[in-house]
Amino acid sequence: MKKLYYIPLIFIIFILGVTLKIYLTFDIEKVEETFESRYSQMVLDEKDKILGVYLNKDEQWHLKSEEKIPEKLKEAVLNFEDRKFYSHSGVDFKAIIRAIRDNIFSRQRTGASTIDMQLVKILQPKKRSYFNKYIEIVQALKLDRYFDKDEILRTYLNNTPYGGNIVGYKTASLLYFQKEPNELTWGEAALLAVLPNSPGLIHVEKNRDRLIKKRNLLLKKLKDRKVISELQYKLSIKEPIPKQRYYFKSVAPHLTRRVINENSDKIIKTTIDRELQSKIEKVVKDYSEYLRSEGIPNIAVMVVNNRNYEVKAYIGSQEFFDEKSNGQVDGVMALKSPGSLLKPFLFALAIDDGLIAPQSKVPDVPLYFSNFNPQNANKKYYGMIEIREALIKSLNIPFVNLLREYGEEKFFYFLKQVLNFKDSDVSRYGLSLILGTKELKLEDIAKLYTGLANYGNFKDLKYIKTQALEEGEQLFSKGSAYLTLDTIKELQRPGLERMYIEKNPISWKTGTSYGRKDGWAAGVTPEWTVVVWTGDFTGKGNINLTGVKTSGKLLFNIFNILLCKEKEFILPEDNMLKIKVDKETGYRLKYDIPFKEICYPSEAKILKTSPYYKKIFVTEDGKEVDSRDSEFVNSREEIVLNYPIEVINYLIKENRDISTLYSNRIKKKTVKFIYPVKNLKIILPKDFDGEKDIIIKIANLKKQNIYWYINGEYIGEGRESERKLNLKAGKYQVTIVSSDGEIEKVDFEIEKIR
């Protein structure tokens, strides 16, 4: 008989061992990790408004909320599920005893699960059994020991099912009532409290009478317990329940997709302004209807707050769900030719390098640069033009010439320093770089212009609110940035908007890529940067596409809805000084000639003197002499204007007045080679006969008879300004002799592609 006493003892030891094993094997550190893995990814705007939500791995809408549980929902849930939640230690033992009694002696089946126990069940779902219930009890005790009550309640509400594929109270509030949880009424809070009790049986779209009855019973309980008043009760039971579930609206879908792919966090807070994003999306969609009639299907836009480099609107296409026109392509990230959008940056850098001031004149005539023969887009040439006017008119020749002087490699690595692209082969682009042959993203353009608007301080753009704002790099002076911004403020606007320049000044630039494949407009104010691209994602060109018309109009439509507190860029007086430049050509004053004062950056290199003035010596009768002339002793100095022969040649051909461009006293060359330039290596594709025509171009100011020689052999004469030569691979010297005895020579080499 004594041995029988060991049986209960062994049983107790067994139970204790099982309990200890359950307790120890319940990995409390993985609780949060497990729940975290189940949440949907959610993208928010800067004010915590939802931009986009993505299904989790179980195809559920399952949002995580880190906000405080609303009091109405909290009271409703505790009174329905676990009134003693804040007083028990994870398990309500009195309720368990009561449930056992009812289940044994009564037909009524009652449960005794606390919120802690239900959370354990959600964490590790198991079949219903007494042993599994015991496991839940043990694990609930451990859960309550390691987490505070508010944390347990929040986690429970974040993970409880609400019917269908809706999980979590925030998800249910948004998809059933289209409102945030803190906006719920007592009737809505009560509905969400009872819904998880039997989500498969009770649903807003079915069994509606049972759902209303259960909600109203809870509301009566809240009234009886003095949680709500009689009036609140009467009003709440009259509230209808939702007839259907709703779906999440997608705002800034291209950006939400991008940040989801780049970030594993469940809640991603962006810098986007949802209200502004929605307004611009509508403007873009409406404008796209007009462009579609012009055969232009696609648009992309970005808006940046210049004060903090935060992206406030991100439109990847005219409409994300426009499948016919590739709407899901992200135009912000697509590589496109920027056309003339880089010219303002070369303008600022060249000022800092002392090569130009805005008032400096530069040649604008057809020129040859090695094998590169650029043209102005409008096919017009101005002879000599101020560089600021060349920027306003977006002339190609002056900026190709300026890039040659500044250095294409220096400019390429400026772009690389700002944009951090992988490409390092500047030789692929050469001087055509300034015309947009290096493809860039709209995001890159926005970064460049945001840096310009911040007076030359360049930083990465911010998309994520928690992203730290870097110090940035001052890559050109504040003074040159201001002079650039002040210049491009004068660009003529499309339509009648010219009259609003003084009221709403915007510094802006357009660009149209070769073949009219890309139309660009980038505009800045002290507060905003807006970049617009229009075109076809397939790369198809369109004769109707231009930066000014197709993109410029939309640019100003967008600026019209942006709030602008500061109108003008402020002259950085501490970074500027007054210098004297010659009145005619706009370079640093060197000689005693008419001058004017201009603003120039104090941090820039000293502005170079004019290359177009020349000191000569003349006799009393005006004859030019040099030190070898017998009359030199009695000569006097004179400063004369001496523009390049190619400029004079072009203006003569165009029948323009050149009387003011140079002094007749100068013994100016009247014949000169324009193409090829000295020591040029010409690489040509090989024809079937192994030969290729080369066109030699010259300037012939006086239209004299010219005698032509190649490698010392006479080949003909004439007054023409170009001659076609059929040459094989090899080295050549072409000599021209004018009828008044001038001689010019040029050496070049021809190579064939094999």
mmCIF file with all atom_site columns, C-alpha atoms in Angstrom, residues 272-442:
data_model
loop_
_atom_site.group_PDB
_atom_site.id
_atom_site.type_symbol
_atom_site.label_atom_id
_atom_site.label_alt_id
_atom_site.label_comp_id
_atom_site.label_asym_id
_atom_site.label_entity_id
_atom_site.label_seq_id
_atom_site.pdbx_PDB_ins_code
_atom_site.Cartn_x
_atom_site.Cartn_y
_atom_site.Cartn_z
_atom_site.occupancy
_atom_site.B_iso_or_equiv
_atom_site.pdbx_formal_charge
_atom_site.auth_seq_id
_atom_site.auth_comp_id
_atom_site.auth_asym_id
_atom_site.auth_atom_id
_atom_site.pdbx_PDB_model_num
ATOM 1   C CA . ILE A 1 272 ? 6.483  62.699 -49.298 1.00 0.00 ? 272 ILE A CA 1
ATOM 2   C CA . ASP A 1 273 ? 3.667  65.172 -48.694 1.00 0.00 ? 273 ASP A CA 1
ATOM 3   C CA . ARG A 1 274 ? 0.593  63.030 -49.468 1.00 0.00 ? 274 ARG A CA 1
ATOM 4   C CA . GLU A 1 275 ? -1.701 65.989 -50.096 1.00 0.00 ? 275 GLU A CA 1
ATOM 5   C CA . LEU A 1 276 ? 0.764  67.669 -52.451 1.00 0.00 ? 276 LEU A CA 1
ATOM 6   C CA . GLN A 1 277 ? 1.533  64.347 -54.149 1.00 0.00 ? 277 GLN A CA 1
ATOM 7   C CA . SER A 1 278 ? -2.168 63.775 -54.837 1.00 0.00 ? 278 SER A CA 1
ATOM 8   C CA . LYS A 1 279 ? -2.611 67.268 -56.269 1.00 0.00 ? 279 LYS A CA 1
ATOM 9   C CA . ILE A 1 280 ? 0.365  66.897 -58.597 1.00 0.00 ? 280 ILE A CA 1
ATOM 10  C CA . GLU A 1 281 ? -0.712 63.404 -59.650 1.00 0.00 ? 281 GLU A CA 1
ATOM 11  C CA . LYS A 1 282 ? -4.026 64.922 -60.776 1.00 0.00 ? 282 LYS A CA 1
ATOM 12  C CA . VAL A 1 283 ? -2.305 67.798 -62.609 1.00 0.00 ? 283 VAL A CA 1
ATOM 13  C CA . VAL A 1 284 ? -0.027 65.304 -64.383 1.00 0.00 ? 284 VAL A CA 1
ATOM 14  C CA . LYS A 1 285 ? -2.900 62.978 -65.290 1.00 0.00 ? 285 LYS A CA 1
ATOM 15  C CA . ASP A 1 286 ? -4.958 65.860 -66.730 1.00 0.00 ? 286 ASP A CA 1
ATOM 16  C CA . TYR A 1 287 ? -1.940 67.195 -68.653 1.00 0.00 ? 287 TYR A CA 1
ATOM 17  C CA . SER A 1 288 ? -1.205 63.735 -70.036 1.00 0.00 ? 288 SER A CA 1
ATOM 18  C CA . GLU A 1 289 ? -4.514 63.838 -71.933 1.00 0.00 ? 289 GLU A CA 1
ATOM 19  C CA . TYR A 1 290 ? -3.264 66.879 -73.840 1.00 0.00 ? 290 TYR A CA 1
ATOM 20  C CA . LEU A 1 291 ? 0.137  65.272 -74.524 1.00 0.00 ? 291 LEU A CA 1
ATOM 21  C CA . ARG A 1 292 ? -1.517 62.067 -75.698 1.00 0.00 ? 292 ARG A CA 1
ATOM 22  C CA . SER A 1 293 ? -3.187 64.025 -78.469 1.00 0.00 ? 293 SER A CA 1
ATOM 23  C CA . GLU A 1 294 ? 0.325  65.085 -79.528 1.00 0.00 ? 294 GLU A CA 1
ATOM 24  C CA . GLY A 1 295 ? 1.503  61.479 -79.572 1.00 0.00 ? 295 GLY A CA 1
ATOM 25  C CA . ILE A 1 296 ? 3.528  61.850 -76.354 1.00 0.00 ? 296 ILE A CA 1
ATOM 26  C CA . PRO A 1 297 ? 2.503  59.111 -73.902 1.00 0.00 ? 297 PRO A CA 1
ATOM 27  C CA . ASN A 1 298 ? 4.726  59.463 -70.844 1.00 0.00 ? 298 ASN A CA 1
ATOM 28  C CA . ILE A 1 299 ? 5.517  61.955 -68.057 1.00 0.00 ? 299 ILE A CA 1
ATOM 29  C CA . ALA A 1 300 ? 7.715  61.887 -64.955 1.00 0.00 ? 300 ALA A CA 1
ATOM 30  C CA . VAL A 1 301 ? 8.004  64.578 -62.279 1.00 0.00 ? 301 VAL A CA 1
ATOM 31  C CA . MET A 1 302 ? 9.864  65.227 -59.039 1.00 0.00 ? 302 MET A CA 1
ATOM 32  C CA . VAL A 1 303 ? 9.388  68.026 -56.509 1.00 0.00 ? 303 VAL A CA 1
ATOM 33  C CA . VAL A 1 304 ? 12.059 68.729 -53.862 1.00 0.00 ? 304 VAL A CA 1
ATOM 34  C CA . ASN A 1 305 ? 11.992 71.011 -50.829 1.00 0.00 ? 305 ASN A CA 1
ATOM 35  C CA . ASN A 1 306 ? 15.243 72.959 -51.184 1.00 0.00 ? 306 ASN A CA 1
ATOM 36  C CA . ARG A 1 307 ? 15.439 73.794 -47.469 1.00 0.00 ? 307 ARG A CA 1
ATOM 37  C CA . ASN A 1 308 ? 15.968 70.193 -46.369 1.00 0.00 ? 308 ASN A CA 1
ATOM 38  C CA . TYR A 1 309 ? 16.625 68.350 -49.682 1.00 0.00 ? 309 TYR A CA 1
ATOM 39  C CA . GLU A 1 310 ? 13.484 66.248 -49.046 1.00 0.00 ? 310 GLU A CA 1
ATOM 40  C CA . VAL A 1 311 ? 11.506 64.842 -51.964 1.00 0.00 ? 311 VAL A CA 1
ATOM 41  C CA . LYS A 1 312 ? 7.887  65.964 -51.552 1.00 0.00 ? 312 LYS A CA 1
ATOM 42  C CA . ALA A 1 313 ? 6.358  64.552 -54.725 1.00 0.00 ? 313 ALA A CA 1
ATOM 43  C CA . TYR A 1 314 ? 7.480  61.629 -56.875 1.00 0.00 ? 314 TYR A CA 1
ATOM 44  C CA . ILE A 1 315 ? 5.570  60.851 -60.071 1.00 0.00 ? 315 ILE A CA 1
ATOM 45  C CA . GLY A 1 316 ? 7.134  58.009 -62.032 1.00 0.00 ? 316 GLY A CA 1
ATOM 46  C CA . SER A 1 317 ? 4.631  58.092 -64.887 1.00 0.00 ? 317 SER A CA 1
ATOM 47  C CA . GLN A 1 318 ? 1.409  59.709 -66.034 1.00 0.00 ? 318 GLN A CA 1
ATOM 48  C CA . GLU A 1 319 ? -0.551 56.936 -64.281 1.00 0.00 ? 319 GLU A CA 1
ATOM 49  C CA . PHE A 1 320 ? 0.758  53.777 -62.623 1.00 0.00 ? 320 PHE A CA 1
ATOM 50  C CA . PHE A 1 321 ? -2.040 51.572 -63.966 1.00 0.00 ? 321 PHE A CA 1
ATOM 51  C CA . ASP A 1 322 ? -1.788 52.843 -67.548 1.00 0.00 ? 322 ASP A CA 1
ATOM 52  C CA . GLU A 1 323 ? -0.603 49.512 -68.934 1.00 0.00 ? 323 GLU A CA 1
ATOM 53  C CA . LYS A 1 324 ? -1.090 50.574 -72.543 1.00 0.00 ? 324 LYS A CA 1
ATOM 54  C CA . SER A 1 325 ? 1.559  53.283 -72.172 1.00 0.00 ? 325 SER A CA 1
ATOM 55  C CA . ASN A 1 326 ? 3.928  51.442 -69.813 1.00 0.00 ? 326 ASN A CA 1
ATOM 56  C CA . GLY A 1 327 ? 2.680  53.322 -66.777 1.00 0.00 ? 327 GLY A CA 1
ATOM 57  C CA . GLN A 1 328 ? 4.493  51.072 -64.308 1.00 0.00 ? 328 GLN A CA 1
ATOM 58  C CA . VAL A 1 329 ? 7.890  52.151 -65.640 1.00 0.00 ? 329 VAL A CA 1
ATOM 59  C CA . ASP A 1 330 ? 9.552  54.490 -63.142 1.00 0.00 ? 330 ASP A CA 1
ATOM 60  C CA . GLY A 1 331 ? 10.526 57.490 -65.257 1.00 0.00 ? 331 GLY A CA 1
ATOM 61  C CA . VAL A 1 332 ? 12.333 59.059 -62.293 1.00 0.00 ? 332 VAL A CA 1
ATOM 62  C CA . MET A 1 333 ? 14.925 56.278 -62.437 1.00 0.00 ? 333 MET A CA 1
ATOM 63  C CA . ALA A 1 334 ? 15.100 55.789 -66.212 1.00 0.00 ? 334 ALA A CA 1
ATOM 64  C CA . LEU A 1 335 ? 18.294 56.887 -67.965 1.00 0.00 ? 335 LEU A CA 1
ATOM 65  C CA . LYS A 1 336 ? 17.613 59.612 -70.515 1.00 0.00 ? 336 LYS A CA 1
ATOM 66  C CA . SER A 1 337 ? 19.580 62.230 -72.434 1.00 0.00 ? 337 SER A CA 1
ATOM 67  C CA . PRO A 1 338 ? 19.370 65.522 -70.481 1.00 0.00 ? 338 PRO A CA 1
ATOM 68  C CA . GLY A 1 339 ? 19.782 67.695 -73.568 1.00 0.00 ? 339 GLY A CA 1
ATOM 69  C CA . SER A 1 340 ? 20.850 71.218 -72.548 1.00 0.00 ? 340 SER A CA 1
ATOM 70  C CA . LEU A 1 341 ? 20.087 70.906 -68.823 1.00 0.00 ? 341 LEU A CA 1
ATOM 71  C CA . LEU A 1 342 ? 23.790 70.765 -67.893 1.00 0.00 ? 342 LEU A CA 1
ATOM 72  C CA . LYS A 1 343 ? 24.689 74.147 -69.408 1.00 0.00 ? 343 LYS A CA 1
ATOM 73  C CA . PRO A 1 344 ? 23.966 76.192 -66.243 1.00 0.00 ? 344 PRO A CA 1
ATOM 74  C CA . PHE A 1 345 ? 26.475 74.097 -64.305 1.00 0.00 ? 345 PHE A CA 1
ATOM 75  C CA . LEU A 1 346 ? 29.254 74.630 -66.856 1.00 0.00 ? 346 LEU A CA 1
ATOM 76  C CA . PHE A 1 347 ? 28.334 78.333 -66.779 1.00 0.00 ? 347 PHE A CA 1
ATOM 77  C CA . ALA A 1 348 ? 28.856 78.492 -62.982 1.00 0.00 ? 348 ALA A CA 1
ATOM 78  C CA . LEU A 1 349 ? 32.051 76.417 -63.019 1.00 0.00 ? 349 LEU A CA 1
ATOM 79  C CA . ALA A 1 350 ? 33.565 78.486 -65.836 1.00 0.00 ? 350 ALA A CA 1
ATOM 80  C CA . ILE A 1 351 ? 32.859 81.686 -63.881 1.00 0.00 ? 351 ILE A CA 1
ATOM 81  C CA . ASP A 1 352 ? 34.670 80.239 -60.857 1.00 0.00 ? 352 ASP A CA 1
ATOM 82  C CA . ASP A 1 353 ? 37.541 79.247 -63.134 1.00 0.00 ? 353 ASP A CA 1
ATOM 83  C CA . GLY A 1 354 ? 37.961 82.847 -64.323 1.00 0.00 ? 354 GLY A CA 1
ATOM 84  C CA . LEU A 1 355 ? 37.088 81.981 -67.924 1.00 0.00 ? 355 LEU A CA 1
ATOM 85  C CA . ILE A 1 356 ? 33.983 84.132 -68.208 1.00 0.00 ? 356 ILE A CA 1
ATOM 86  C CA . ALA A 1 357 ? 31.709 86.594 -66.505 1.00 0.00 ? 357 ALA A CA 1
ATOM 87  C CA . PRO A 1 358 ? 28.025 86.554 -67.493 1.00 0.00 ? 358 PRO A CA 1
ATOM 88  C CA . GLN A 1 359 ? 28.669 89.621 -69.682 1.00 0.00 ? 359 GLN A CA 1
ATOM 89  C CA . SER A 1 360 ? 31.648 88.067 -71.523 1.00 0.00 ? 360 SER A CA 1
ATOM 90  C CA . LYS A 1 361 ? 31.250 87.676 -75.265 1.00 0.00 ? 361 LYS A CA 1
ATOM 91  C CA . VAL A 1 362 ? 31.992 84.382 -76.993 1.00 0.00 ? 362 VAL A CA 1
ATOM 92  C CA . PRO A 1 363 ? 31.902 83.242 -80.644 1.00 0.00 ? 363 PRO A CA 1
ATOM 93  C CA . ASP A 1 364 ? 28.681 81.791 -82.003 1.00 0.00 ? 364 ASP A CA 1
ATOM 94  C CA . VAL A 1 365 ? 29.363 80.628 -85.541 1.00 0.00 ? 365 VAL A CA 1
ATOM 95  C CA . PRO A 1 366 ? 29.511 77.136 -87.081 1.00 0.00 ? 366 PRO A CA 1
ATOM 96  C CA . LEU A 1 367 ? 32.724 75.560 -85.783 1.00 0.00 ? 367 LEU A CA 1
ATOM 97  C CA . TYR A 1 368 ? 34.479 72.222 -86.028 1.00 0.00 ? 368 TYR A CA 1
ATOM 98  C CA . PHE A 1 369 ? 35.889 70.511 -82.953 1.00 0.00 ? 369 PHE A CA 1
ATOM 99  C CA . SER A 1 370 ? 38.020 67.622 -84.129 1.00 0.00 ? 370 SER A CA 1
ATOM 100 C CA . ASN A 1 371 ? 35.457 65.178 -85.602 1.00 0.00 ? 371 ASN A CA 1
ATOM 101 C CA . PHE A 1 372 ? 32.584 66.939 -83.812 1.00 0.00 ? 372 PHE A CA 1
ATOM 102 C CA . ASN A 1 373 ? 30.432 69.421 -85.731 1.00 0.00 ? 373 ASN A CA 1
ATOM 103 C CA . PRO A 1 374 ? 27.762 70.794 -83.347 1.00 0.00 ? 374 PRO A CA 1
ATOM 104 C CA . GLN A 1 375 ? 24.962 73.099 -84.422 1.00 0.00 ? 375 GLN A CA 1
ATOM 105 C CA . ASN A 1 376 ? 22.566 75.391 -82.615 1.00 0.00 ? 376 ASN A CA 1
ATOM 106 C CA . ALA A 1 377 ? 19.146 73.806 -82.305 1.00 0.00 ? 377 ALA A CA 1
ATOM 107 C CA . ASN A 1 378 ? 17.450 76.736 -84.072 1.00 0.00 ? 378 ASN A CA 1
ATOM 108 C CA . LYS A 1 379 ? 20.123 76.803 -86.799 1.00 0.00 ? 379 LYS A CA 1
ATOM 109 C CA . LYS A 1 380 ? 20.711 80.496 -86.016 1.00 0.00 ? 380 LYS A CA 1
ATOM 110 C CA . TYR A 1 381 ? 24.098 81.999 -85.167 1.00 0.00 ? 381 TYR A CA 1
ATOM 111 C CA . TYR A 1 382 ? 24.854 85.385 -83.651 1.00 0.00 ? 382 TYR A CA 1
ATOM 112 C CA . GLY A 1 383 ? 28.515 85.897 -84.489 1.00 0.00 ? 383 GLY A CA 1
ATOM 113 C CA . MET A 1 384 ? 29.577 87.220 -81.078 1.00 0.00 ? 384 MET A CA 1
ATOM 114 C CA . ILE A 1 385 ? 27.197 86.939 -78.133 1.00 0.00 ? 385 ILE A CA 1
ATOM 115 C CA . GLU A 1 386 ? 27.302 87.444 -74.358 1.00 0.00 ? 386 GLU A CA 1
ATOM 116 C CA . ILE A 1 387 ? 27.566 84.063 -72.663 1.00 0.00 ? 387 ILE A CA 1
ATOM 117 C CA . ARG A 1 388 ? 24.541 84.817 -70.463 1.00 0.00 ? 388 ARG A CA 1
ATOM 118 C CA . GLU A 1 389 ? 22.473 85.386 -73.620 1.00 0.00 ? 389 GLU A CA 1
ATOM 119 C CA . ALA A 1 390 ? 23.854 82.161 -75.024 1.00 0.00 ? 390 ALA A CA 1
ATOM 120 C CA . LEU A 1 391 ? 22.598 80.398 -71.876 1.00 0.00 ? 391 LEU A CA 1
ATOM 121 C CA . ILE A 1 392 ? 19.185 82.035 -72.057 1.00 0.00 ? 392 ILE A CA 1
ATOM 122 C CA . LYS A 1 393 ? 18.889 81.074 -75.733 1.00 0.00 ? 393 LYS A CA 1
ATOM 123 C CA . SER A 1 394 ? 20.462 77.641 -75.015 1.00 0.00 ? 394 SER A CA 1
ATOM 124 C CA . LEU A 1 395 ? 22.948 77.941 -77.868 1.00 0.00 ? 395 LEU A CA 1
ATOM 125 C CA . ASN A 1 396 ? 25.136 74.898 -78.412 1.00 0.00 ? 396 ASN A CA 1
ATOM 126 C CA . ILE A 1 397 ? 28.223 76.347 -80.129 1.00 0.00 ? 397 ILE A CA 1
ATOM 127 C CA . PRO A 1 398 ? 29.217 78.749 -77.312 1.00 0.00 ? 398 PRO A CA 1
ATOM 128 C CA . PHE A 1 399 ? 28.904 76.010 -74.679 1.00 0.00 ? 399 PHE A CA 1
ATOM 129 C CA . VAL A 1 400 ? 30.793 73.400 -76.656 1.00 0.00 ? 400 VAL A CA 1
ATOM 130 C CA . ASN A 1 401 ? 33.545 75.989 -77.080 1.00 0.00 ? 401 ASN A CA 1
ATOM 131 C CA . LEU A 1 402 ? 33.366 76.833 -73.361 1.00 0.00 ? 402 LEU A CA 1
ATOM 132 C CA . LEU A 1 403 ? 33.599 73.149 -72.411 1.00 0.00 ? 403 LEU A CA 1
ATOM 133 C CA . ARG A 1 404 ? 36.697 72.802 -74.579 1.00 0.00 ? 404 ARG A CA 1
ATOM 134 C CA . GLU A 1 405 ? 38.277 75.692 -72.695 1.00 0.00 ? 405 GLU A CA 1
ATOM 135 C CA . TYR A 1 406 ? 37.147 74.515 -69.248 1.00 0.00 ? 406 TYR A CA 1
ATOM 136 C CA . GLY A 1 407 ? 37.983 70.858 -69.930 1.00 0.00 ? 407 GLY A CA 1
ATOM 137 C CA . GLU A 1 408 ? 35.536 68.055 -70.601 1.00 0.00 ? 408 GLU A CA 1
ATOM 138 C CA . GLU A 1 409 ? 37.310 65.802 -68.100 1.00 0.00 ? 409 GLU A CA 1
ATOM 139 C CA . LYS A 1 410 ? 36.973 68.348 -65.282 1.00 0.00 ? 410 LYS A CA 1
ATOM 140 C CA . PHE A 1 411 ? 33.283 68.788 -66.045 1.00 0.00 ? 411 PHE A CA 1
ATOM 141 C CA . PHE A 1 412 ? 32.695 65.040 -66.260 1.00 0.00 ? 412 PHE A CA 1
ATOM 142 C CA . TYR A 1 413 ? 34.228 64.474 -62.843 1.00 0.00 ? 413 TYR A CA 1
ATOM 143 C CA . PHE A 1 414 ? 32.200 67.321 -61.377 1.00 0.00 ? 414 PHE A CA 1
ATOM 144 C CA . LEU A 1 415 ? 29.081 65.424 -62.475 1.00 0.00 ? 415 LEU A CA 1
ATOM 145 C CA . LYS A 1 416 ? 30.513 62.176 -61.145 1.00 0.00 ? 416 LYS A CA 1
ATOM 146 C CA . GLN A 1 417 ? 31.282 63.779 -57.780 1.00 0.00 ? 417 GLN A CA 1
ATOM 147 C CA . VAL A 1 418 ? 27.689 64.999 -57.439 1.00 0.00 ? 418 VAL A CA 1
ATOM 148 C CA . LEU A 1 419 ? 25.866 61.997 -58.893 1.00 0.00 ? 419 LEU A CA 1
ATOM 149 C CA . ASN A 1 420 ? 28.227 59.155 -57.971 1.00 0.00 ? 420 ASN A CA 1
ATOM 150 C CA . PHE A 1 421 ? 27.629 57.202 -61.189 1.00 0.00 ? 421 PHE A CA 1
ATOM 151 C CA . LYS A 1 422 ? 29.878 54.247 -62.016 1.00 0.00 ? 422 LYS A CA 1
ATOM 152 C CA . ASP A 1 423 ? 30.925 55.409 -65.478 1.00 0.00 ? 423 ASP A CA 1
ATOM 153 C CA . SER A 1 424 ? 34.508 56.732 -65.590 1.00 0.00 ? 424 SER A CA 1
ATOM 154 C CA . ASP A 1 425 ? 35.120 56.836 -69.352 1.00 0.00 ? 425 ASP A CA 1
ATOM 155 C CA . VAL A 1 426 ? 34.965 60.525 -70.242 1.00 0.00 ? 426 VAL A CA 1
ATOM 156 C CA . SER A 1 427 ? 36.368 59.768 -73.696 1.00 0.00 ? 427 SER A CA 1
ATOM 157 C CA . ARG A 1 428 ? 33.012 58.243 -74.670 1.00 0.00 ? 428 ARG A CA 1
ATOM 158 C CA . TYR A 1 429 ? 31.428 61.700 -74.616 1.00 0.00 ? 429 TYR A CA 1
ATOM 159 C CA . GLY A 1 430 ? 34.090 64.323 -75.295 1.00 0.00 ? 430 GLY A CA 1
ATOM 160 C CA . LEU A 1 431 ? 32.736 67.788 -76.016 1.00 0.00 ? 431 LEU A CA 1
ATOM 161 C CA . SER A 1 432 ? 29.260 66.402 -76.767 1.00 0.00 ? 432 SER A CA 1
ATOM 162 C CA . LEU A 1 433 ? 28.889 65.858 -73.014 1.00 0.00 ? 433 LEU A CA 1
ATOM 163 C CA . ILE A 1 434 ? 27.459 69.361 -72.646 1.00 0.00 ? 434 ILE A CA 1
ATOM 164 C CA . LEU A 1 435 ? 24.739 68.528 -75.193 1.00 0.00 ? 435 LEU A CA 1
ATOM 165 C CA . GLY A 1 436 ? 23.437 65.568 -73.204 1.00 0.00 ? 436 GLY A CA 1
ATOM 166 C CA . THR A 1 437 ? 25.167 62.493 -74.580 1.00 0.00 ? 437 THR A CA 1
ATOM 167 C CA . LYS A 1 438 ? 25.781 61.234 -71.030 1.00 0.00 ? 438 LYS A CA 1
ATOM 168 C CA . GLU A 1 439 ? 22.425 59.737 -70.013 1.00 0.00 ? 439 GLU A CA 1
ATOM 169 C CA . LEU A 1 440 ? 21.174 60.681 -66.557 1.00 0.00 ? 440 LEU A CA 1
ATOM 170 C CA . LYS A 1 441 ? 18.116 59.999 -64.404 1.00 0.00 ? 441 LYS A CA 1
ATOM 171 C CA . LEU A 1 442 ? 15.461 62.549 -63.540 1.00 0.00 ? 442 LEU A CA 1
#
